[in-house]
mmCIF file of C-alpha atoms in Angstrom:
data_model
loop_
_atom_site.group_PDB
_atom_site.id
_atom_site.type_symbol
_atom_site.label_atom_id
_atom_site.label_comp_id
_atom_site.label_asym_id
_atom_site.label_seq_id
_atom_site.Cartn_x
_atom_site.Cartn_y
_atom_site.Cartn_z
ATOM 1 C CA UNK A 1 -55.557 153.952 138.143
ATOM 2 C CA UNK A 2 -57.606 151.100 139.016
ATOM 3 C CA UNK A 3 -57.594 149.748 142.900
ATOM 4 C CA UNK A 4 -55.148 146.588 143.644
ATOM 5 C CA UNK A 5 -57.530 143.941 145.905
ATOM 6 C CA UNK A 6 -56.137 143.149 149.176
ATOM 7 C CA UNK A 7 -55.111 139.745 149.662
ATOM 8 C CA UNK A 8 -57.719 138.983 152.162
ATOM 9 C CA UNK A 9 -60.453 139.981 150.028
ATOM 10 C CA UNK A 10 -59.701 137.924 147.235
ATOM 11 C CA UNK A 11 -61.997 134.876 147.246
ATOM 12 C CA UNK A 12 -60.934 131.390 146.291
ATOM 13 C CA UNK A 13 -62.439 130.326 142.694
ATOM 14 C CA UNK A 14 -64.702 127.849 143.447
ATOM 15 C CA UNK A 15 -66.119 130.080 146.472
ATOM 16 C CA UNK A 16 -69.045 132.352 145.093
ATOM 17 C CA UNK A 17 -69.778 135.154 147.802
ATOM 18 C CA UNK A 18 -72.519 137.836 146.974
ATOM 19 C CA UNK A 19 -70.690 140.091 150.103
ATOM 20 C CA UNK A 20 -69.310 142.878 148.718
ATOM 21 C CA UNK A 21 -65.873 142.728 148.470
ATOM 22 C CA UNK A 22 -63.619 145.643 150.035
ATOM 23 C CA UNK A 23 -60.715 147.528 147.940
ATOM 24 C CA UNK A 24 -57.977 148.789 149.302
ATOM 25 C CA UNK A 25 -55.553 151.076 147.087
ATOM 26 C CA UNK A 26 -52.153 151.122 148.921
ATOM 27 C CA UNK A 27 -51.106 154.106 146.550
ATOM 28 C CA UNK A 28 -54.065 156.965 147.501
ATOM 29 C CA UNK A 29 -53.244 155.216 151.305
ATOM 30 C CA UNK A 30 -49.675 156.056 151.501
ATOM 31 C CA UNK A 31 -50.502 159.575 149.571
ATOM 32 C CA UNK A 32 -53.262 160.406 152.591
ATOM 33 C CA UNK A 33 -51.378 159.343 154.980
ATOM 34 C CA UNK A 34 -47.649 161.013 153.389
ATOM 35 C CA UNK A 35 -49.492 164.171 152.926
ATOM 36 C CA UNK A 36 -50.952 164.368 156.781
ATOM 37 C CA UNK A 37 -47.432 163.622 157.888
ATOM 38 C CA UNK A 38 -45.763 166.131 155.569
ATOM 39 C CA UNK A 39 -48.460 169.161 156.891
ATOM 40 C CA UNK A 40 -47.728 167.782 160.462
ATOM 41 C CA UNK A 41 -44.295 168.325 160.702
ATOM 42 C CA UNK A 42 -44.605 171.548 158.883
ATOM 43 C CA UNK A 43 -46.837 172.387 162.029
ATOM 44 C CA UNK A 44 -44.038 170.913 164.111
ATOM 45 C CA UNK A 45 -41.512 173.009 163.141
ATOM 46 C CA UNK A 46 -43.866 176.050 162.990
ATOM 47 C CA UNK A 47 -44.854 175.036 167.001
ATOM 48 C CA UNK A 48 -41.051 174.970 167.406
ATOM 49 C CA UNK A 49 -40.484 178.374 166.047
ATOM 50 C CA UNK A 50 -42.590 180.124 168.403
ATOM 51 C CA UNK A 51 -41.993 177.781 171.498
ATOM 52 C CA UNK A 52 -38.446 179.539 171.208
ATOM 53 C CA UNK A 53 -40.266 182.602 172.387
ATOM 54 C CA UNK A 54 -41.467 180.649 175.667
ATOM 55 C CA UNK A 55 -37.829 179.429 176.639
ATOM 56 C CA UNK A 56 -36.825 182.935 178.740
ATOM 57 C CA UNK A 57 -34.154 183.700 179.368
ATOM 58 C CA UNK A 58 -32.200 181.323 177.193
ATOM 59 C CA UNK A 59 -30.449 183.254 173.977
ATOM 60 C CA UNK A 60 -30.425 181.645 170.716
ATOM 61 C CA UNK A 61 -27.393 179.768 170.758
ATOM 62 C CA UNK A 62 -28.086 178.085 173.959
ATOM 63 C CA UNK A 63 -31.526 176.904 172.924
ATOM 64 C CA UNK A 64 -29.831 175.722 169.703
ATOM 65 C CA UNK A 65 -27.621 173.991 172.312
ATOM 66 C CA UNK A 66 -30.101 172.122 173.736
ATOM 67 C CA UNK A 67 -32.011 171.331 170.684
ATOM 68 C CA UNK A 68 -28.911 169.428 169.482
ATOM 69 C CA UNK A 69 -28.160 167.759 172.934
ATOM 70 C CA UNK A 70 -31.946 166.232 172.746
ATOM 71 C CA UNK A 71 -32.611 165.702 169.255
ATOM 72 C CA UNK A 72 -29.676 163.606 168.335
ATOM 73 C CA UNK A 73 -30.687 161.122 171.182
ATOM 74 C CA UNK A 74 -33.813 160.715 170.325
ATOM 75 C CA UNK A 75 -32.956 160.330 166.537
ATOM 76 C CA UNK A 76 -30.684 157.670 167.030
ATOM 77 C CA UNK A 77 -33.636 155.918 168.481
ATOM 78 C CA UNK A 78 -35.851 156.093 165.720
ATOM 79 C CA UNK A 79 -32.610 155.081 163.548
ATOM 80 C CA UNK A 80 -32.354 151.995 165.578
ATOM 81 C CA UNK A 81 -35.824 151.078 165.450
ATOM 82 C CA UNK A 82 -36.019 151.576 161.530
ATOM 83 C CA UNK A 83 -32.922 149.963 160.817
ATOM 84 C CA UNK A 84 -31.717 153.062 158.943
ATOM 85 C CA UNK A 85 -28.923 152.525 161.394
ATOM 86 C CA UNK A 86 -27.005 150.731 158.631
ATOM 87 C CA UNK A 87 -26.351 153.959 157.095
ATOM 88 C CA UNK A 88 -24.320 155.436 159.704
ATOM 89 C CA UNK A 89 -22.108 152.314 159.454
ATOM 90 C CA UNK A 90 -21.963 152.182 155.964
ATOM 91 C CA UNK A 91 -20.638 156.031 156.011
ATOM 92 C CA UNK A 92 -18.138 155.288 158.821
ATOM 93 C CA UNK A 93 -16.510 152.502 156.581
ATOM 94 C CA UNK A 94 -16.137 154.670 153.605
ATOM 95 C CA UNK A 95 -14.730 157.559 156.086
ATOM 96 C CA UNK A 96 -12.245 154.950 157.591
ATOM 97 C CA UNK A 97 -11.385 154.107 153.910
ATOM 98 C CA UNK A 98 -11.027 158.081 152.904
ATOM 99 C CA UNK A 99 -9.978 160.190 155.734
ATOM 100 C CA UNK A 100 -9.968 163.041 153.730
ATOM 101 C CA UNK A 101 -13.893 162.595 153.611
ATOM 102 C CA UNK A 102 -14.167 164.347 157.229
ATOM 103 C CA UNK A 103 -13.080 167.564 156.161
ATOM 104 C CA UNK A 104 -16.205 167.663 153.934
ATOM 105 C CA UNK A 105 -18.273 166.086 156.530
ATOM 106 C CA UNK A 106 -17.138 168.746 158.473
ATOM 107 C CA UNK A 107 -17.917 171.886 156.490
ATOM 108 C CA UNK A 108 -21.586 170.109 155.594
ATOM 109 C CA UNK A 109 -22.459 169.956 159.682
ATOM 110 C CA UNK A 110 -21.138 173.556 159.877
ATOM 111 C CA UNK A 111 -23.288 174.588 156.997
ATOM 112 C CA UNK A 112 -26.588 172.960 158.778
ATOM 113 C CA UNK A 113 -25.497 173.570 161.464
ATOM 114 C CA UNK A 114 -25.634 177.776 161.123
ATOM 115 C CA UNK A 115 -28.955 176.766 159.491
ATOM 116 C CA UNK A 116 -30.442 175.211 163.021
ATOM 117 C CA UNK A 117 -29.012 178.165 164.641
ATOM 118 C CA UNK A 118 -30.746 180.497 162.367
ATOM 119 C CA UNK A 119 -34.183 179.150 162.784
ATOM 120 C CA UNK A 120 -33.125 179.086 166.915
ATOM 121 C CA UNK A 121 -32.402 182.711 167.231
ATOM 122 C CA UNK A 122 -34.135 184.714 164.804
ATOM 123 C CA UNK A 123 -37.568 184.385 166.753
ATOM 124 C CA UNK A 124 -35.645 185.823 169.796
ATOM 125 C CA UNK A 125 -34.178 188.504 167.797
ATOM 126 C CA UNK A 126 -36.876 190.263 165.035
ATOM 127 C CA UNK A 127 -35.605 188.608 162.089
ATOM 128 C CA UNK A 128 -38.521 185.931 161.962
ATOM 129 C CA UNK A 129 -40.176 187.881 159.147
ATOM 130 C CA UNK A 130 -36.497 187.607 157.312
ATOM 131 C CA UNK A 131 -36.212 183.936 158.070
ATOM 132 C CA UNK A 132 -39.461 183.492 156.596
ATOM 133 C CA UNK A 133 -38.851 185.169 153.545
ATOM 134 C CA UNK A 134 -35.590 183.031 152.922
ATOM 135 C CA UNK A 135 -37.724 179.763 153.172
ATOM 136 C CA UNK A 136 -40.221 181.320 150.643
ATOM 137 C CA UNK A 137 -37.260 181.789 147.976
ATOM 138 C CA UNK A 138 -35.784 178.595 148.940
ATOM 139 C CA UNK A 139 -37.618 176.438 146.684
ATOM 140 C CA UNK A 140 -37.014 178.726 143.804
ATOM 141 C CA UNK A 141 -33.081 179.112 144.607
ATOM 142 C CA UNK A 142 -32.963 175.227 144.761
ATOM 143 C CA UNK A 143 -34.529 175.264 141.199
ATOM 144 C CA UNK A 144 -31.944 177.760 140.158
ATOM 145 C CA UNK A 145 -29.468 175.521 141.728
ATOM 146 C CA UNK A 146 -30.535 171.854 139.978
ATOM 147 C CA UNK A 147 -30.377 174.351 136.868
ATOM 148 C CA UNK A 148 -26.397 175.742 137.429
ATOM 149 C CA UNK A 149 -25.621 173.514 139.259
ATOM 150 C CA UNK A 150 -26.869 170.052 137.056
ATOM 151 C CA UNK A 151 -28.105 171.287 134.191
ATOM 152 C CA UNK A 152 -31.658 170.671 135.112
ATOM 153 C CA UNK A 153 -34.181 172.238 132.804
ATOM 154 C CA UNK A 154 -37.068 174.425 133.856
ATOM 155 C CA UNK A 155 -40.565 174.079 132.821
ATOM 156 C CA UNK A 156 -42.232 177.097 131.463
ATOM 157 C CA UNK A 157 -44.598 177.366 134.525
ATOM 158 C CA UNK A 158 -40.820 177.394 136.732
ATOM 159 C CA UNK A 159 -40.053 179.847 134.505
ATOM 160 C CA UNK A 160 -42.681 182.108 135.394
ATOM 161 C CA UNK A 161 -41.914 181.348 138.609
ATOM 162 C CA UNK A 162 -38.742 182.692 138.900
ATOM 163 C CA UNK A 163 -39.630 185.642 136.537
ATOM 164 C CA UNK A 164 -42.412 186.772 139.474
ATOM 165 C CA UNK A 165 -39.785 185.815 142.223
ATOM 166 C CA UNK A 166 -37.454 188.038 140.830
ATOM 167 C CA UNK A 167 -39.886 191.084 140.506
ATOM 168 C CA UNK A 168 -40.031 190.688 144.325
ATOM 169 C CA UNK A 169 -36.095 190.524 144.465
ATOM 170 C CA UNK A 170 -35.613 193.803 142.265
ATOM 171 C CA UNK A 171 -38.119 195.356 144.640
ATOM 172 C CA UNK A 172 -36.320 194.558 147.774
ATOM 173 C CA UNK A 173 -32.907 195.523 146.464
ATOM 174 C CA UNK A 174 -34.504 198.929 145.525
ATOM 175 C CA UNK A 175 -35.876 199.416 148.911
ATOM 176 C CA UNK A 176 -33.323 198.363 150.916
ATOM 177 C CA UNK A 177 -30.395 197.964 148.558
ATOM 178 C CA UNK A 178 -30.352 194.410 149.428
ATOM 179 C CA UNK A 179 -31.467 191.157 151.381
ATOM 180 C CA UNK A 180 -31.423 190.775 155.175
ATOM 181 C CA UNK A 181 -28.350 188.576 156.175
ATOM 182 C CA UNK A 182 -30.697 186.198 157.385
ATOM 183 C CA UNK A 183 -32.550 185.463 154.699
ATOM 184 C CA UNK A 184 -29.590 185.352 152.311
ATOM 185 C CA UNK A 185 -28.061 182.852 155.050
ATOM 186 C CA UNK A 186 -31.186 180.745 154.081
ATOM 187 C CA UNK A 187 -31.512 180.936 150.481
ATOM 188 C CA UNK A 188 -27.701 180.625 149.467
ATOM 189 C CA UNK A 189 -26.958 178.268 152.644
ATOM 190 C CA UNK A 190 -29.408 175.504 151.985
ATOM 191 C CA UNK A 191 -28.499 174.825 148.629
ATOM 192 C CA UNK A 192 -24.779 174.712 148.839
ATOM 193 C CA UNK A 193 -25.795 172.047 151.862
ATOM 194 C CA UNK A 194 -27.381 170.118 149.458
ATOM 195 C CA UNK A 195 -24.873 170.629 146.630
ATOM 196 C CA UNK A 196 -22.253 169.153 148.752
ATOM 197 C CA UNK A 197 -24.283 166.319 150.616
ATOM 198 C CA UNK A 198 -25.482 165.513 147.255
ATOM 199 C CA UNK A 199 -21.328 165.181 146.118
ATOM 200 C CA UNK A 200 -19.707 163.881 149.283
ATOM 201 C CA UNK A 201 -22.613 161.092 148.417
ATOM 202 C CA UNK A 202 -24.055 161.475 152.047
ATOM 203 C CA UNK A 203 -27.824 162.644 150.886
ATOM 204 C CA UNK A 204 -29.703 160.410 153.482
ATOM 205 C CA UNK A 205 -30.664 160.064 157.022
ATOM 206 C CA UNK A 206 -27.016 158.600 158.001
ATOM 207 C CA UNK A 207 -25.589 161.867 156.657
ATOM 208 C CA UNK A 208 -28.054 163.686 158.300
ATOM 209 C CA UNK A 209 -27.207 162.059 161.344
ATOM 210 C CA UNK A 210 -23.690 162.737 160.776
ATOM 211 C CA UNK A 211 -23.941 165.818 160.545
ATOM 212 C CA UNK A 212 -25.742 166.505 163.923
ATOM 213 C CA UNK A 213 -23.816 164.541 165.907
ATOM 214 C CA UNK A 214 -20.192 166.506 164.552
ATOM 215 C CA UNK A 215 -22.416 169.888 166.099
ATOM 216 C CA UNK A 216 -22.673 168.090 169.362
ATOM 217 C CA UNK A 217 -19.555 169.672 170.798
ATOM 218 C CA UNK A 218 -20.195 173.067 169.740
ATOM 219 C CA UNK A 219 -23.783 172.344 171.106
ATOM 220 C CA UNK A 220 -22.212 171.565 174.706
ATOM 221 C CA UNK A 221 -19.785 174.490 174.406
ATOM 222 C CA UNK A 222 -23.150 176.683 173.712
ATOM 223 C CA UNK A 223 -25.240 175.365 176.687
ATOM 224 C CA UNK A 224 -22.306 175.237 178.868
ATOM 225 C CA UNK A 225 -20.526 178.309 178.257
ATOM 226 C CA UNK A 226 -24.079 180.559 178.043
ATOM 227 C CA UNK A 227 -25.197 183.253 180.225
ATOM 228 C CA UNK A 228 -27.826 180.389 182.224
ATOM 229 C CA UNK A 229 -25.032 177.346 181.833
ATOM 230 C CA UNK A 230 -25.870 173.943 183.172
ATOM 231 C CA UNK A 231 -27.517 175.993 186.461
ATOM 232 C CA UNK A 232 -30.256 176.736 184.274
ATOM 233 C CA UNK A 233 -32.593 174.084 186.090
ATOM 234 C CA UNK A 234 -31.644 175.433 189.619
ATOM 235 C CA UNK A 235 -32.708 179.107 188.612
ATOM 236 C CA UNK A 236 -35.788 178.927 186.612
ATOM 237 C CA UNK A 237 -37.734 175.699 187.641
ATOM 238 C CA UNK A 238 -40.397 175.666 185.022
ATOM 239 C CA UNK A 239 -37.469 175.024 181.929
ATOM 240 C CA UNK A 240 -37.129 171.219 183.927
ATOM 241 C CA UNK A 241 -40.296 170.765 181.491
ATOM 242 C CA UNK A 242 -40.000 173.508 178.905
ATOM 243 C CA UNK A 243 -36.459 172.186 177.484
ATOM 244 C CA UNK A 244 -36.717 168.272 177.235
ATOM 245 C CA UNK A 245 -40.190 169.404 175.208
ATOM 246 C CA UNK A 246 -38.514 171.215 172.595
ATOM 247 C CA UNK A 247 -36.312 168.254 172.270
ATOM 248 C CA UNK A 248 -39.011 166.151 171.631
ATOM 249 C CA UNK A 249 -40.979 168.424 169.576
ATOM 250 C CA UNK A 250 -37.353 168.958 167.248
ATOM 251 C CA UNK A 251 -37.082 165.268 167.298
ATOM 252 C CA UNK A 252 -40.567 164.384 166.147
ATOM 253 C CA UNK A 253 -40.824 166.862 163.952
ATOM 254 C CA UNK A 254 -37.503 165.586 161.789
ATOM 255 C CA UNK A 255 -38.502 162.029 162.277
ATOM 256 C CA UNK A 256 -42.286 163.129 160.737
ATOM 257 C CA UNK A 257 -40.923 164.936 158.325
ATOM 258 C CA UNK A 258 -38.423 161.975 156.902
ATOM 259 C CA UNK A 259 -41.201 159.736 157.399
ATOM 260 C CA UNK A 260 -43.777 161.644 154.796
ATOM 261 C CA UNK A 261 -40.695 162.319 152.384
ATOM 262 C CA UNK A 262 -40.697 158.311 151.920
ATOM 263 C CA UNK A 263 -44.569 158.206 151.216
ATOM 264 C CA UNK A 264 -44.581 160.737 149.111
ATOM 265 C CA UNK A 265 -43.557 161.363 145.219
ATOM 266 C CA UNK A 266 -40.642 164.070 144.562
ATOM 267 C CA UNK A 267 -43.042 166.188 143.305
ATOM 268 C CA UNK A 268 -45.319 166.339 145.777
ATOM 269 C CA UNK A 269 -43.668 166.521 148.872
ATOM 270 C CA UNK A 270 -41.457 169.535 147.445
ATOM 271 C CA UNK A 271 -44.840 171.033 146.812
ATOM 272 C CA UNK A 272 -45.973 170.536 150.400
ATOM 273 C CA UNK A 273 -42.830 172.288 151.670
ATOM 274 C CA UNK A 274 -44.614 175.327 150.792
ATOM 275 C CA UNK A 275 -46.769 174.691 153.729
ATOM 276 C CA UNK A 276 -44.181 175.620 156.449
ATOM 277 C CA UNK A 277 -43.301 179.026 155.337
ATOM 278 C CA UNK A 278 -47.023 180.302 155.567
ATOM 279 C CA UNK A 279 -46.718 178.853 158.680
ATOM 280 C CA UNK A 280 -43.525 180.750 159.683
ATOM 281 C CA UNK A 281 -45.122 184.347 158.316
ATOM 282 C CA UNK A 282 -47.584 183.391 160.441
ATOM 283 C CA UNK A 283 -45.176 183.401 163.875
ATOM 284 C CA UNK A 284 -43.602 185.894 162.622
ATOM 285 C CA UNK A 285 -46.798 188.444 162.587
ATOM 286 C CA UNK A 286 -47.641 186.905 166.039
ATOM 287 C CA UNK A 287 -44.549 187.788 167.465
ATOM 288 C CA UNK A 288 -45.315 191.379 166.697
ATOM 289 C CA UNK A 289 -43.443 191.880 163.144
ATOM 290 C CA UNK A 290 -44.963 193.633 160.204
ATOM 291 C CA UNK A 291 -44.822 193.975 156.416
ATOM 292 C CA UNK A 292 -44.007 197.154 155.715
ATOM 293 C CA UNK A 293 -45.701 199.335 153.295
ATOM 294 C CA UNK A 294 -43.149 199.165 150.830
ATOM 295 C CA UNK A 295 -42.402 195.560 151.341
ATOM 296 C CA UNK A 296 -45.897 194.435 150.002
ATOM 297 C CA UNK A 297 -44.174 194.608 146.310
ATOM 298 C CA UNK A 298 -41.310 192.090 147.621
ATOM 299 C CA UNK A 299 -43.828 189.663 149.112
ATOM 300 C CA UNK A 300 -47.068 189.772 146.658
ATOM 301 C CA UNK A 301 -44.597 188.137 143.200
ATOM 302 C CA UNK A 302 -42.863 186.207 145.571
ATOM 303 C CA UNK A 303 -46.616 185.344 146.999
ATOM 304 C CA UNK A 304 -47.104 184.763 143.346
ATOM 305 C CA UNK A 305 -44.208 182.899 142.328
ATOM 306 C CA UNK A 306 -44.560 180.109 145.202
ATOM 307 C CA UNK A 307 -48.586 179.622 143.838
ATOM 308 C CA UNK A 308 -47.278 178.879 140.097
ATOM 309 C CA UNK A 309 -45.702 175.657 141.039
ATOM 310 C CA UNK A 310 -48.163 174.787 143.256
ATOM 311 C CA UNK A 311 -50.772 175.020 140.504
ATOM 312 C CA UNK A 312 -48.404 172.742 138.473
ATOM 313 C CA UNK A 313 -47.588 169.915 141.357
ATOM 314 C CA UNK A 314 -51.722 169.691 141.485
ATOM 315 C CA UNK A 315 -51.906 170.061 137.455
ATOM 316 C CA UNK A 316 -49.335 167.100 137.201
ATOM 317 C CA UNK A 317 -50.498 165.014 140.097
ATOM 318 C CA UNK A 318 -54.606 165.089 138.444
ATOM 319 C CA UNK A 319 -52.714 163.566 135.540
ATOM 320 C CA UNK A 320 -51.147 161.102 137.075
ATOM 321 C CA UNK A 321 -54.421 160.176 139.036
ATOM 322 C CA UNK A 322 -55.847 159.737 135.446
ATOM 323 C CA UNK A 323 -56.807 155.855 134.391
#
């Protein structure tokens, strides 16, 4: 793909310069910088995971509490700024117009909603390895999904994908007779969230936005009604600093996050999401968790199945980098 001249390096005709002239392609630029933010907030949310560890004694609902509380602030914000404000009013018109709309509206927040939670308390709880596992097979369930769910056909190389990820399902129903709740909350959770965003036509940031801001009185009721409550402050000092940071953490991880899915092709930035469960395992086994003997033969195909379409993101993106 040949390099597009930026317009201050394009000389006038009758001007003959011997400098050499500077090329700027805006494409590999917004890839660079797309795939630095994408790895970034994969690291964000990985920093948040184990910063849940530092917030004692807070339980997992009431630093999901306070997650909500501070990150919806802060996003509305960066909405404002953007101008991706717009969306939120364009979704209250068509809610005003359909009232009917907010019962969906309401079963998507709770769906995310028990998501947030999820990644909140299972640090707290020894279910991080679990959690991590779920986000693994998440990728694969959502090509399962696009398949049932929209006909979507799978490549070969998917194919093999899912053939290795379900070696390490069979393996993990044998041992245990079945998946942790928490990383069956994950893996069948996500995807219906996305299956009904994706029909109640609310698949962008305004929905997204939406969505947290319906959890805001459950969020209150959380913080409020917790063991600590509002008193928090008065009896551990050192959360005055520890709390607004993991709302700004939360917030600048999501606004990262949306920022590098923009950049970025489909293709690639699905293949990037890879990124944040290594980081997860990685929490997990410093939180003191371990892979069990037996549980190597659930992890290695599904290990296995998350490098096939990796190979094939990179296979298809060196073809598209092709002149």
């Amino acid at each position: 793909m040949g390099n597009i001249e930026h317009p201050a390096n394009i000389q006038h005709k009758n001007h003959v310069s011997f400098a050499p002239r500077l090329t700027i392609n805006p494409r590999e630029d917004s890839l660079s910088k797309g795939i630095a933010l994408s790895v970034s907030a994969s690291v964000l949310f990985a920093v948040m995971y184990y910063y849940t560890s530092l917030l004692t004694p807070l339980s997992g609902v009431e630093i999901f509490g306070w997650r909500m509380l501070l990150t919806v602030p802060c996003m509305t914000v960066f909405m404002l700024v953007s101008g991706e404000w717009r969306r939120v009013l364009e979704l209250v018109r068509v809610v005003v117009a359909k009232p009917k709309l907010v019962a969906g509206l309401s079963v998507s927040a709770a769906l995310l909603g028990v998501q947030l939670w999820l990644f909140m308390w299972a640090p707290l709880n020894g279910y991080s390895l679990d959690v991590s596992l779920g986000y693994f097979l998440l990728p694969l369930a959502m090509v399962l999904t696009g398949r049932i769910a929209y006909g979507e056909s799978l490549s070969y190389l998917q194919k093999v994908a899912v053939f290795f990820a379900t070696l390490g399902v069979v393996n993990e129903l044998y041992q245990v007779g079945g998946f942790s709740w928490a990383t069956l909350v994950v893996v069948v959770g996500y995807p219906l969230y996305f299956v009904l965003r994706k029909y109640l036509k609310t698949d962008h940031l305004g929905g997204l936005w939406v969505d947290m801001t319906l959890m805001l009185p459950v969020a209150w009721w959380f913080v409020q009604g917790g063991e600590q409550g509002l008193g928090v402050f008065d009896q551990y000092p050192g959360l005055i600093w520890l709390i607004p940071l993991l709302g700004l953490i939360s917030a600048s991880a999501l606004v990262v996050y949306i920022i590098a899915s923009r950049l970025l092709p489909f293709s690639l930035f699905g293949l990037l999401s890879y990124v944040e469960p290594v980081l997860l395992l990685g929490v997990a086994l410093l939180l003191g968790e371990s892979i069990k003997s037996g549980e190597w033969l659930t992890y290695i195909p599904i290990w296995l199945a998350v490098l096939v379409p990796i190979f094939e993101g990179f296979k298809h993106l060196t073809r598209q980098r092709r002149p």
